[in-house]
Coordinates of C-alpha atoms in Angstrom, one line a residue:
M1 CA 84.3 81.6 130.6
P2 CA 85.0 78.9 127.7
L3 CA 87.2 79.9 125.2
R4 CA 84.8 81.6 122.1
F5 CA 85.6 80.0 118.7
S6 CA 85.3 83.0 115.5
I7 CA 86.1 83.5 111.7
L8 CA 87.8 86.1 110.0
D9 CA 87.8 85.5 106.5
Q10 CA 89.7 87.1 103.8
S11 CA 88.0 86.0 100.4
P12 CA 91.1 84.4 99.3
I13 CA 90.5 83.2 95.2
S14 CA 91.7 79.9 94.3
Q15 CA 93.5 79.4 91.2
G16 CA 90.7 79.4 87.8
Q17 CA 88.3 81.4 90.3
T18 CA 86.3 84.4 90.3
A19 CA 86.6 87.3 92.9
R20 CA 83.0 87.2 92.3
E21 CA 83.0 83.2 93.4
A22 CA 85.6 83.9 96.0
L23 CA 83.0 86.2 97.6
A24 CA 79.9 84.4 97.1
D25 CA 82.0 81.4 99.2
T26 CA 82.4 84.4 101.9
V27 CA 78.7 84.8 102.4
Q28 CA 78.2 81.1 102.2
L29 CA 80.7 80.4 104.8
A30 CA 78.8 83.1 107.3
Q31 CA 75.5 81.5 106.9
Q32 CA 77.3 78.1 107.8
A33 CA 79.2 79.6 110.8
E34 CA 76.3 81.4 112.5
Q35 CA 74.6 77.8 111.9
W36 CA 77.7 76.3 113.7
G37 CA 77.4 78.2 116.4
Y38 CA 80.4 80.5 115.7
T39 CA 80.7 84.4 118.0
R40 CA 81.5 86.3 115.5
F41 CA 82.8 87.2 111.6
W42 CA 84.9 89.0 110.4
V43 CA 86.0 90.1 107.0
S44 CA 89.2 91.8 105.9
E45 CA 90.7 94.5 103.6
H46 CA 93.4 94.4 101.2
H47 CA 94.0 96.1 98.5
D48 CA 95.4 96.2 94.9
A49 CA 95.8 92.0 95.7
K50 CA 94.6 89.6 93.2
T51 CA 94.1 86.8 95.3
L52 CA 92.3 88.4 97.9
A53 CA 88.7 89.8 97.2
G54 CA 88.0 91.6 100.2
S55 CA 88.6 95.1 99.5
S56 CA 85.7 96.8 101.6
P57 CA 84.9 95.2 104.3
E58 CA 82.2 97.7 105.9
I59 CA 80.3 97.2 102.2
L60 CA 81.0 93.0 102.2
I61 CA 79.8 92.9 105.6
S62 CA 76.4 95.1 105.5
H63 CA 75.9 92.0 102.3
I64 CA 76.6 89.2 104.9
G65 CA 74.2 91.4 106.8
A66 CA 71.2 90.8 105.0
R67 CA 71.8 86.9 104.8
T68 CA 72.4 86.6 108.2
S69 CA 70.2 87.2 110.9
S70 CA 72.5 86.4 114.4
I71 CA 75.7 86.2 113.9
R72 CA 78.2 89.2 115.2
L73 CA 79.9 90.4 112.3
G74 CA 83.0 93.4 111.9
S75 CA 86.0 94.1 110.2
G76 CA 89.5 92.6 110.4
G77 CA 89.9 95.2 109.9
V78 CA 89.0 98.9 108.4
M79 CA 93.2 100.6 107.5
L80 CA 92.4 103.3 109.7
P81 CA 95.4 105.7 108.4
H82 CA 93.4 105.5 105.1
Y83 CA 90.6 107.3 105.7
S84 CA 88.9 110.0 107.6
A85 CA 88.1 108.5 111.0
F86 CA 84.5 110.5 110.6
K87 CA 83.7 108.7 107.4
V88 CA 84.7 105.5 108.9
A89 CA 82.2 105.9 112.1
E90 CA 79.5 107.2 109.8
N91 CA 79.7 103.6 107.7
F92 CA 80.0 102.0 111.1
N93 CA 76.6 103.7 112.8
L94 CA 75.2 103.2 109.4
L95 CA 75.9 98.6 109.9
E96 CA 74.9 99.5 113.6
N97 CA 71.3 100.5 112.8
L98 CA 70.9 98.3 109.8
Y99 CA 72.2 95.7 112.0
P100 CA 71.9 96.5 115.5
G101 CA 73.9 94.5 118.6
R102 CA 76.2 92.7 116.0
I103 CA 78.4 95.0 114.7
D104 CA 82.2 95.1 115.5
A105 CA 84.4 98.1 114.4
G106 CA 88.1 96.7 114.0
V107 CA 90.6 98.5 113.0
G108 CA 94.2 98.5 112.2
R109 CA 97.3 101.1 111.1
A110 CA 99.1 98.5 108.9
P111 CA 98.7 99.4 104.9
G112 CA 96.7 96.6 103.6
G113 CA 98.8 96.1 100.4
M114 CA 102.0 97.7 98.5
P115 CA 102.8 100.9 98.3
R116 CA 101.9 102.2 95.5
A117 CA 98.0 101.2 96.8
S118 CA 98.4 103.7 99.6
F119 CA 99.6 106.2 97.1
A120 CA 96.4 106.0 95.0
L121 CA 94.3 105.9 98.2
S122 CA 95.6 109.0 99.8
N123 CA 95.5 110.7 96.3
G124 CA 99.9 110.7 95.8
R125 CA 100.3 112.0 99.8
L126 CA 102.4 109.8 101.9
R127 CA 100.3 107.8 104.1
D128 CA 100.7 108.9 108.0
A129 CA 100.5 105.8 110.5
G130 CA 102.2 108.3 112.8
R131 CA 97.8 109.6 113.5
F132 CA 96.7 106.5 114.3
P133 CA 96.1 107.0 118.2
E134 CA 94.7 110.2 117.6
Q135 CA 92.0 108.9 115.1
L136 CA 91.0 106.1 117.4
D137 CA 90.1 108.9 119.5
E138 CA 88.3 110.4 116.9
L139 CA 86.8 107.2 115.9
R140 CA 85.5 106.6 119.5
M141 CA 84.6 110.4 120.2
Y142 CA 82.2 110.0 116.6
L143 CA 80.9 106.5 117.5
E144 CA 80.2 107.7 121.1
N145 CA 78.5 111.0 120.0
S146 CA 80.9 112.7 122.5
I147 CA 82.1 116.0 120.6
P148 CA 83.6 117.9 123.5
E149 CA 82.3 121.8 123.8
S150 CA 85.8 122.5 123.5
H151 CA 86.4 121.0 119.9
D152 CA 85.9 122.6 116.1
Y153 CA 83.4 119.9 115.8
Y154 CA 80.7 120.2 119.0
G155 CA 77.3 119.9 117.6
M156 CA 78.1 117.7 114.3
T157 CA 76.8 113.6 114.9
A158 CA 77.9 111.4 112.5
T159 CA 74.1 110.3 111.2
P160 CA 72.5 108.0 111.1
V161 CA 73.5 107.9 115.0
P162 CA 72.1 104.2 116.4
P163 CA 70.9 103.6 119.6
Q164 CA 74.2 101.6 120.6
A165 CA 78.1 102.5 119.2
S166 CA 79.3 99.1 117.6
P167 CA 82.8 98.0 120.0
I168 CA 86.3 99.4 118.5
W169 CA 88.5 96.3 118.2
M170 CA 92.3 97.4 118.2
L171 CA 94.1 94.5 115.5
G172 CA 97.7 94.1 115.6
S173 CA 100.6 91.7 115.0
G174 CA 103.3 93.4 117.2
E175 CA 103.5 95.1 120.6
G176 CA 102.9 98.6 119.9
S177 CA 99.2 97.4 118.8
S178 CA 99.1 95.5 122.3
Q179 CA 99.8 98.4 124.3
L180 CA 98.2 101.1 122.3
A181 CA 94.6 98.7 122.9
A182 CA 95.7 98.9 126.4
E183 CA 96.0 102.7 127.0
K184 CA 92.5 103.1 125.1
G185 CA 90.7 100.4 126.8
L186 CA 90.3 98.7 123.4
P187 CA 89.9 94.3 122.9
Y188 CA 92.7 93.7 121.0
M189 CA 92.7 90.7 118.4
F190 CA 96.6 89.4 118.3
A191 CA 97.2 88.4 114.3
H192 CA 98.8 85.0 115.0
F193 CA 98.1 84.1 111.5
I194 CA 100.8 87.0 110.1
N195 CA 103.3 87.1 113.3
G196 CA 103.7 83.4 115.1
E197 CA 106.4 84.9 117.4
G198 CA 105.9 87.2 120.8
G199 CA 102.3 87.0 121.3
Q200 CA 101.6 85.5 124.4
D201 CA 103.6 87.8 125.5
F202 CA 102.1 91.3 123.9
A203 CA 98.8 89.8 125.3
A204 CA 100.5 89.8 129.0
N205 CA 101.3 93.3 129.0
Y206 CA 98.0 94.1 127.6
R207 CA 96.0 92.8 130.0
K208 CA 98.8 94.1 133.3
N209 CA 98.5 98.0 131.2
F210 CA 94.8 97.9 130.6
I211 CA 93.0 101.3 131.1
P212 CA 89.5 100.9 131.7
H213 CA 87.2 102.8 129.3
K214 CA 83.3 103.4 130.8
G215 CA 84.1 100.3 133.2
N216 CA 84.8 97.6 130.8
G217 CA 87.7 94.8 130.9
P218 CA 90.6 93.2 129.2
Y219 CA 89.5 91.3 126.6
T220 CA 92.2 89.4 124.3
G221 CA 91.9 86.9 121.5
F222 CA 94.0 85.9 118.8
A223 CA 93.7 85.1 115.1
I224 CA 95.3 81.8 114.0
F225 CA 95.5 79.6 110.1
A226 CA 93.9 75.9 110.6
V227 CA 93.3 73.2 108.3
C228 CA 90.7 70.4 110.3
Q229 CA 90.0 67.8 107.9
E230 CA 88.9 63.8 109.4
T231 CA 92.7 62.6 109.4
R232 CA 95.8 64.4 110.0
E233 CA 97.1 62.8 106.6
Q234 CA 93.9 64.3 104.6
A235 CA 94.5 67.6 106.8
E236 CA 98.2 67.5 105.9
Y237 CA 96.9 67.3 101.7
I238 CA 95.1 70.1 102.3
A239 CA 97.3 72.2 104.1
S240 CA 99.9 71.8 101.5
S241 CA 98.3 74.7 99.7
L242 CA 99.0 76.7 101.7
D243 CA 102.0 76.1 102.3
L244 CA 102.9 76.8 99.2
S245 CA 101.0 80.2 98.6
L246 CA 103.2 81.4 102.2
A247 CA 106.2 80.3 100.2
M248 CA 105.6 81.9 97.1
G249 CA 103.8 85.1 98.7
A250 CA 107.5 85.1 101.3
Q251 CA 109.5 85.2 97.9
G252 CA 107.5 87.9 95.7
M253 CA 106.6 85.2 93.1
P254 CA 103.7 85.5 90.8
S255 CA 100.4 84.0 92.1
D256 CA 97.1 83.6 90.1
G257 CA 95.3 82.1 93.5
T258 CA 95.9 79.4 96.3
P259 CA 97.2 76.2 94.1
P260 CA 95.2 73.0 94.5
P261 CA 97.2 70.1 96.4
E262 CA 98.3 68.0 93.6
Q263 CA 100.3 70.9 92.2
A264 CA 101.7 71.5 95.8
A265 CA 102.5 68.1 96.1
A266 CA 104.6 67.8 93.4
Y267 CA 106.5 71.5 93.6
E268 CA 110.1 70.9 94.4
Y269 CA 111.0 72.7 97.3
S270 CA 114.4 74.1 97.7
K271 CA 116.0 74.0 100.7
F272 CA 115.2 77.7 101.9
E273 CA 111.6 76.7 100.7
K274 CA 111.2 73.7 103.4
L275 CA 112.3 76.2 106.1
L276 CA 109.9 78.5 104.8
V277 CA 107.4 76.2 105.2
A278 CA 108.8 75.4 108.2
E279 CA 108.6 78.2 109.9
N280 CA 104.9 79.3 108.5
R281 CA 103.9 76.2 110.4
R282 CA 104.2 78.2 113.7
R283 CA 101.4 80.2 112.4
M284 CA 99.1 77.5 112.1
V285 CA 97.6 74.6 113.3
V286 CA 97.1 71.3 111.3
G287 CA 95.2 68.1 112.1
D288 CA 92.0 65.6 112.7
P289 CA 89.4 67.7 114.8
K290 CA 90.7 66.7 118.5
Q291 CA 94.4 67.7 118.0
V292 CA 93.7 71.7 116.2
V293 CA 90.9 72.0 119.1
D294 CA 93.8 71.0 121.5
Q295 CA 96.2 72.7 119.4
L296 CA 94.1 75.7 119.7
E297 CA 92.8 75.4 123.6
A298 CA 96.7 75.3 124.9
L299 CA 97.3 78.7 122.6
G300 CA 94.4 80.2 124.3
A301 CA 95.9 79.1 127.7
E302 CA 99.5 80.7 126.7
Y303 CA 97.5 83.5 125.4
G304 CA 94.9 84.1 128.3
A305 CA 92.8 84.9 125.6
D306 CA 89.0 84.8 126.2
E307 CA 88.6 83.8 122.2
V308 CA 90.4 82.5 118.7
M309 CA 89.6 83.9 115.4
I310 CA 90.3 81.1 112.9
V311 CA 91.5 81.5 109.4
S312 CA 91.7 79.3 106.6
V313 CA 92.7 78.9 103.4
A314 CA 92.0 75.9 101.3
Y315 CA 91.6 75.4 97.2
D316 CA 88.6 73.7 96.9
F317 CA 85.8 75.5 99.4
K318 CA 84.4 72.1 100.5
D319 CA 87.6 71.1 102.4
K320 CA 87.5 74.7 104.3
L321 CA 83.5 74.3 104.9
T322 CA 85.0 70.9 106.5
T323 CA 87.3 72.5 108.5
F324 CA 84.8 74.7 110.5
R325 CA 82.5 72.2 110.4
L326 CA 84.7 70.0 112.1
I327 CA 86.1 72.5 114.7
A328 CA 82.7 73.1 116.0
E329 CA 81.7 69.8 116.1
E330 CA 84.5 68.8 118.5
M331 CA 83.9 72.0 120.6
A332 CA 80.4 71.2 120.7
K333 CA 81.4 67.7 122.3
R334 CA 83.4 68.9 124.5
T335 CA 80.9 71.7 125.6
S336 CA 78.4 68.8 126.1
I337 CA 80.8 66.7 127.7
K338 CA 81.6 69.7 130.2
K339 CA 78.1 70.1 131.1
Q340 CA 77.3 66.5 131.9

Protein backbone atom coordinates (compact mmCIF):
# COMPACT_ATOMS: atom_id res chain seq x y z
CA MET A 1 0.00 0.00 0.00
CA PRO A 2 1.30 3.51 -0.80
CA LEU A 3 2.14 5.79 2.09
CA ARG A 4 -0.86 7.88 3.11
CA PHE A 5 -0.41 11.57 3.85
CA SER A 6 -2.31 13.43 6.59
CA ILE A 7 -2.10 16.65 8.61
CA LEU A 8 -1.85 17.53 12.29
CA ASP A 9 -2.47 21.20 13.00
CA GLN A 10 -1.74 22.79 16.37
CA SER A 11 -3.33 26.17 15.48
CA PRO A 12 -0.04 28.03 16.09
CA ILE A 13 -0.27 31.77 16.68
CA SER A 14 2.21 33.99 14.84
CA GLN A 15 3.54 37.27 16.20
CA GLY A 16 0.89 39.96 15.81
CA GLN A 17 -1.86 37.39 15.20
CA THR A 18 -4.88 36.67 17.39
CA ALA A 19 -6.04 33.23 18.49
CA ARG A 20 -9.23 33.78 16.50
CA GLU A 21 -7.20 34.33 13.34
CA ALA A 22 -5.09 31.22 14.03
CA LEU A 23 -8.22 29.10 14.43
CA ALA A 24 -9.62 30.50 11.18
CA ASP A 25 -6.36 29.45 9.50
CA THR A 26 -6.84 25.93 10.85
CA VAL A 27 -10.30 25.73 9.33
CA GLN A 28 -9.05 27.01 5.98
CA LEU A 29 -6.19 24.52 6.03
CA ALA A 30 -8.64 21.66 6.66
CA GLN A 31 -10.73 22.76 3.69
CA GLN A 32 -7.67 22.91 1.45
CA ALA A 33 -6.42 19.56 2.77
CA GLU A 34 -9.70 17.99 1.70
CA GLN A 35 -9.32 19.42 -1.81
CA TRP A 36 -5.70 18.30 -2.04
CA GLY A 37 -6.52 14.70 -1.11
CA TYR A 38 -5.02 14.33 2.35
CA THR A 39 -6.34 11.30 4.26
CA ARG A 40 -7.15 12.88 7.63
CA PHE A 41 -6.88 16.16 9.51
CA TRP A 42 -6.24 16.17 13.24
CA VAL A 43 -6.15 19.01 15.75
CA SER A 44 -4.28 19.12 19.05
CA GLU A 45 -4.88 19.86 22.72
CA HIS A 46 -2.69 22.36 24.60
CA HIS A 47 -3.43 24.18 27.85
CA ASP A 48 -2.26 27.55 29.12
CA ALA A 49 -0.35 27.87 25.84
CA LYS A 50 -0.30 31.44 24.61
CA THR A 51 1.21 30.52 21.23
CA LEU A 52 -1.13 27.60 20.40
CA ALA A 53 -4.88 28.20 20.06
CA GLY A 54 -6.18 24.62 20.17
CA SER A 55 -7.25 23.78 23.72
CA SER A 56 -10.40 21.74 23.01
CA PRO A 57 -10.03 19.41 20.02
CA GLU A 58 -13.57 18.02 20.20
CA ILE A 59 -15.09 21.48 19.77
CA LEU A 60 -12.72 22.40 16.97
CA ILE A 61 -13.40 19.08 15.20
CA SER A 62 -17.11 19.84 15.26
CA HIS A 63 -16.53 23.29 13.78
CA ILE A 64 -14.29 21.93 11.03
CA GLY A 65 -16.70 19.10 10.30
CA ALA A 66 -19.42 21.60 9.47
CA ARG A 67 -17.11 23.26 6.94
CA THR A 68 -15.78 20.13 5.21
CA SER A 69 -17.52 17.15 3.66
CA SER A 70 -15.31 14.07 3.38
CA ILE A 71 -11.87 14.28 5.00
CA ARG A 72 -11.44 12.27 8.21
CA LEU A 73 -11.18 14.44 11.32
CA GLY A 74 -9.71 13.65 14.69
CA SER A 75 -7.87 14.63 17.82
CA GLY A 76 -4.13 14.57 18.01
CA GLY A 77 -5.00 14.07 20.72
CA VAL A 78 -7.27 14.23 23.74
CA MET A 79 -5.11 14.02 26.88
CA LEU A 80 -7.19 11.30 28.51
CA PRO A 81 -5.81 11.36 32.11
CA HIS A 82 -7.34 14.82 32.58
CA TYR A 83 -10.86 13.55 31.96
CA SER A 84 -13.54 10.96 32.54
CA ALA A 85 -13.39 8.27 29.84
CA PHE A 86 -17.19 8.28 29.82
CA LYS A 87 -17.39 11.99 28.99
CA VAL A 88 -14.76 11.63 26.27
CA ALA A 89 -16.80 8.76 24.80
CA GLU A 90 -19.94 10.91 24.82
CA ASN A 91 -18.08 13.67 22.98
CA PHE A 92 -16.85 11.32 20.26
CA ASN A 93 -20.18 9.53 19.94
CA LEU A 94 -21.80 12.89 19.35
CA LEU A 95 -19.17 13.77 16.74
CA GLU A 96 -19.60 10.36 15.07
CA ASN A 97 -23.34 10.96 14.80
CA LEU A 98 -22.78 14.40 13.30
CA TYR A 99 -20.07 13.27 10.86
CA PRO A 100 -20.53 9.49 10.41
CA GLY A 101 -17.48 7.51 9.34
CA ARG A 102 -15.18 10.53 9.55
CA ILE A 103 -14.07 10.71 13.20
CA ASP A 104 -10.86 9.45 14.86
CA ALA A 105 -10.57 9.41 18.66
CA GLY A 106 -6.85 10.05 19.10
CA VAL A 107 -5.73 9.96 22.74
CA GLY A 108 -2.50 10.36 24.70
CA ARG A 109 -1.30 10.49 28.27
CA ALA A 110 0.88 13.64 28.13
CA PRO A 111 -0.30 16.68 30.10
CA GLY A 112 -0.47 19.03 27.11
CA GLY A 113 0.71 21.91 29.26
CA MET A 114 2.60 22.96 32.36
CA PRO A 115 1.85 21.50 35.83
CA ARG A 116 -0.34 24.40 36.92
CA ALA A 117 -2.70 23.73 34.01
CA SER A 118 -2.87 20.05 34.99
CA PHE A 119 -3.79 21.00 38.54
CA ALA A 120 -6.45 23.41 37.28
CA LEU A 121 -7.93 20.72 35.01
CA SER A 122 -8.21 18.31 37.94
CA ASN A 123 -9.46 20.84 40.52
CA GLY A 124 -6.14 20.92 42.33
CA ARG A 125 -5.62 17.16 42.49
CA LEU A 126 -2.59 15.29 41.20
CA ARG A 127 -3.04 14.00 37.66
CA ASP A 128 -3.14 10.18 37.71
CA ALA A 129 -1.48 9.16 34.44
CA GLY A 130 -0.98 5.68 35.89
CA ARG A 131 -4.65 4.92 35.20
CA PHE A 132 -4.19 5.58 31.49
CA PRO A 133 -4.20 1.89 30.41
CA GLU A 134 -7.37 1.33 32.44
CA GLN A 135 -8.91 4.46 30.95
CA LEU A 136 -8.22 3.13 27.46
CA ASP A 137 -10.20 0.01 28.29
CA GLU A 138 -13.02 2.14 29.69
CA LEU A 139 -13.06 4.39 26.62
CA ARG A 140 -13.24 1.42 24.27
CA MET A 141 -15.98 -0.17 26.39
CA TYR A 142 -18.09 2.99 26.21
CA LEU A 143 -17.45 3.67 22.50
CA GLU A 144 -18.22 0.08 21.53
CA ASN A 145 -21.22 -0.01 23.89
CA SER A 146 -19.88 -3.23 25.42
CA ILE A 147 -20.15 -2.77 29.19
CA PRO A 148 -20.16 -6.32 30.64
CA GLU A 149 -22.93 -7.54 32.93
CA SER A 150 -20.47 -7.80 35.81
CA HIS A 151 -19.65 -4.08 35.59
CA ASP A 152 -21.23 -1.57 37.97
CA TYR A 153 -22.30 0.50 34.95
CA TYR A 154 -23.93 -2.33 33.01
CA GLY A 155 -26.94 -1.07 31.07
CA MET A 156 -25.57 2.47 30.76
CA THR A 157 -24.73 3.96 27.36
CA ALA A 158 -22.56 6.86 26.25
CA THR A 159 -25.29 8.59 24.31
CA PRO A 160 -25.90 9.33 21.54
CA VAL A 161 -24.75 5.90 20.36
CA PRO A 162 -23.71 6.03 16.66
CA PRO A 163 -24.13 3.17 14.15
CA GLN A 164 -20.37 2.58 14.33
CA ALA A 165 -17.78 3.52 16.91
CA SER A 166 -15.00 6.00 16.19
CA PRO A 167 -11.64 4.20 16.14
CA ILE A 168 -9.31 4.92 19.05
CA TRP A 169 -5.78 5.93 18.07
CA MET A 170 -2.81 5.81 20.44
CA LEU A 171 -0.50 8.82 20.23
CA GLY A 172 2.91 8.84 21.82
CA SER A 173 6.57 9.79 21.68
CA GLY A 174 8.16 6.90 23.58
CA GLU A 175 8.44 3.15 23.92
CA GLY A 176 5.69 2.87 26.54
CA SER A 177 2.99 4.21 24.24
CA SER A 178 4.00 1.88 21.42
CA GLN A 179 3.87 -1.12 23.76
CA LEU A 180 0.48 -0.11 25.08
CA ALA A 181 -0.88 0.39 21.56
CA ALA A 182 0.29 -3.11 20.65
CA GLU A 183 -1.24 -4.64 23.79
CA LYS A 184 -4.59 -2.93 23.19
CA GLY A 185 -4.65 -3.61 19.44
CA LEU A 186 -4.81 0.08 18.53
CA PRO A 187 -3.43 2.03 15.56
CA TYR A 188 -0.34 3.98 16.63
CA MET A 189 0.94 7.44 15.65
CA PHE A 190 4.47 8.25 16.80
CA ALA A 191 5.27 11.93 17.46
CA HIS A 192 8.57 12.22 15.59
CA PHE A 193 8.14 16.00 15.70
CA ILE A 194 8.50 15.74 19.49
CA ASN A 195 11.10 12.97 19.71
CA GLY A 196 13.41 12.42 16.75
CA GLU A 197 15.04 9.32 18.22
CA GLY A 198 13.92 5.72 18.49
CA GLY A 199 10.64 5.90 16.63
CA GLN A 200 11.62 3.34 14.03
CA ASP A 201 12.48 0.79 16.73
CA PHE A 202 9.29 1.54 18.64
CA ALA A 203 7.25 1.02 15.48
CA ALA A 204 8.99 -2.32 14.80
CA ASN A 205 8.29 -3.51 18.34
CA TYR A 206 4.68 -2.37 18.00
CA ARG A 207 4.17 -4.52 14.91
CA LYS A 208 6.01 -7.47 16.46
CA ASN A 209 3.95 -7.45 19.65
CA PHE A 210 0.60 -6.41 18.22
CA ILE A 211 -2.43 -8.23 19.65
CA PRO A 212 -5.42 -7.96 17.27
CA HIS A 213 -8.72 -6.56 18.48
CA LYS A 214 -11.76 -7.82 16.58
CA GLY A 215 -9.53 -9.09 13.78
CA ASN A 216 -7.72 -5.84 13.04
CA GLY A 217 -4.03 -5.67 12.17
CA PRO A 218 -1.28 -3.22 13.15
CA TYR A 219 -1.39 0.25 11.64
CA THR A 220 1.37 2.73 12.30
CA GLY A 221 2.30 6.26 11.31
CA PHE A 222 4.62 9.04 12.33
CA ALA A 223 4.03 12.78 12.68
CA ILE A 224 6.85 15.10 11.65
CA PHE A 225 7.53 18.80 11.09
CA ALA A 226 7.86 19.74 7.42
CA VAL A 227 8.56 22.93 5.48
CA CYS A 228 8.36 22.70 1.69
CA GLN A 229 8.79 25.54 -0.79
CA GLU A 230 9.63 25.82 -4.49
CA THR A 231 13.37 25.87 -3.73
CA ARG A 232 15.56 24.58 -0.90
CA GLU A 233 16.68 28.15 -0.21
CA GLN A 234 13.12 29.40 0.20
CA ALA A 235 12.27 26.46 2.47
CA GLU A 236 15.30 27.12 4.70
CA TYR A 237 14.30 30.76 5.01
CA ILE A 238 10.72 29.92 6.01
CA ALA A 239 11.89 27.15 8.36
CA SER A 240 14.13 29.60 10.23
CA SER A 241 11.01 30.81 12.07
CA LEU A 242 10.42 27.33 13.45
CA ASP A 243 14.13 26.94 14.25
CA LEU A 244 14.07 30.05 16.40
CA SER A 245 10.72 29.26 17.99
CA LEU A 246 11.84 25.77 19.06
CA ALA A 247 15.19 27.04 20.36
CA MET A 248 13.47 29.71 22.44
CA GLY A 249 10.94 27.23 23.79
CA ALA A 250 13.63 24.76 24.82
CA GLN A 251 15.24 27.47 26.94
CA GLY A 252 12.02 28.70 28.51
CA MET A 253 12.34 32.07 26.80
CA PRO A 254 9.14 34.14 26.59
CA SER A 255 7.43 34.14 23.21
CA ASP A 256 4.58 36.10 21.67
CA GLY A 257 4.15 33.71 18.77
CA THR A 258 5.97 32.32 15.75
CA PRO A 259 8.57 34.93 14.76
CA PRO A 260 8.95 36.23 11.20
CA PRO A 261 11.87 34.80 9.21
CA GLU A 262 13.45 38.26 9.08
CA GLN A 263 13.77 38.19 12.86
CA ALA A 264 15.10 34.65 12.79
CA ALA A 265 17.68 35.55 10.15
CA ALA A 266 18.93 38.47 12.26
CA TYR A 267 19.04 36.50 15.51
CA GLU A 268 22.55 35.90 16.89
CA TYR A 269 22.59 32.26 18.01
CA SER A 270 24.93 31.17 20.75
CA LYS A 271 27.00 28.00 20.28
CA PHE A 272 24.53 26.14 22.48
CA GLU A 273 21.55 27.43 20.48
CA LYS A 274 23.18 26.38 17.22
CA LEU A 275 23.45 22.87 18.64
CA LEU A 276 19.77 23.06 19.61
CA VAL A 277 18.82 24.00 16.06
CA ALA A 278 20.88 21.15 14.63
CA GLU A 279 19.30 18.69 17.07
CA ASN A 280 15.79 19.95 16.34
CA ARG A 281 16.34 19.46 12.61
CA ARG A 282 16.18 15.71 13.33
CA ARG A 283 12.47 16.28 13.97
CA MET A 284 11.71 17.92 10.63
CA VAL A 285 12.22 17.75 6.89
CA VAL A 286 12.96 20.90 4.90
CA GLY A 287 13.43 21.40 1.18
CA ASP A 288 11.84 21.57 -2.25
CA PRO A 289 8.99 19.18 -3.13
CA LYS A 290 11.18 16.36 -4.39
CA GLN A 291 13.57 16.59 -1.45
CA VAL A 292 10.78 16.65 1.14
CA VAL A 293 8.76 13.78 -0.29
CA ASP A 294 11.92 11.73 -0.86
CA GLN A 295 12.78 12.17 2.83
CA LEU A 296 9.25 11.38 3.98
CA GLU A 297 9.09 8.23 1.87
CA ALA A 298 12.52 7.14 3.12
CA LEU A 299 11.43 7.66 6.72
CA GLY A 300 8.20 5.85 5.94
CA ALA A 301 10.21 2.84 4.79
CA GLU A 302 12.34 2.97 7.97
CA TYR A 303 9.19 3.06 10.11
CA GLY A 304 7.37 0.47 8.02
CA ALA A 305 4.66 3.13 8.18
CA ASP A 306 1.22 3.11 6.67
CA GLU A 307 0.89 6.87 7.05
CA VAL A 308 2.81 10.08 7.62
CA MET A 309 1.18 13.01 9.41
CA ILE A 310 2.68 16.40 8.59
CA VAL A 311 2.97 19.26 11.07
CA SER A 312 3.97 22.61 9.61
CA VAL A 313 4.61 25.96 11.25
CA ALA A 314 5.29 29.20 9.39
CA TYR A 315 5.01 32.85 10.30
CA ASP A 316 2.96 33.60 7.16
CA PHE A 317 -0.03 31.30 6.67
CA LYS A 318 0.43 31.51 2.90
CA ASP A 319 3.81 29.80 3.27
CA LYS A 320 2.20 27.08 5.37
CA LEU A 321 -0.42 26.49 2.68
CA THR A 322 2.39 26.31 0.11
CA THR A 323 4.06 23.52 2.11
CA PHE A 324 0.97 21.32 2.03
CA ARG A 325 0.04 22.15 -1.56
CA LEU A 326 3.50 21.33 -2.92
CA ILE A 327 3.70 18.05 -1.00
CA ALA A 328 0.25 17.05 -2.28
CA GLU A 329 1.19 17.95 -5.87
CA GLU A 330 4.44 15.99 -5.65
CA MET A 331 2.62 12.96 -4.28
CA ALA A 332 -0.05 13.20 -6.99
CA LYS A 333 2.68 13.37 -9.61
CA ARG A 334 4.36 10.23 -8.29
CA THR A 335 1.08 8.36 -8.02
CA SER A 336 0.26 9.26 -11.62
CA ILE A 337 3.67 8.01 -12.80
CA LYS A 338 3.22 4.70 -10.94
CA LYS A 339 -0.16 4.15 -12.60
CA GLN A 340 1.26 4.56 -16.10
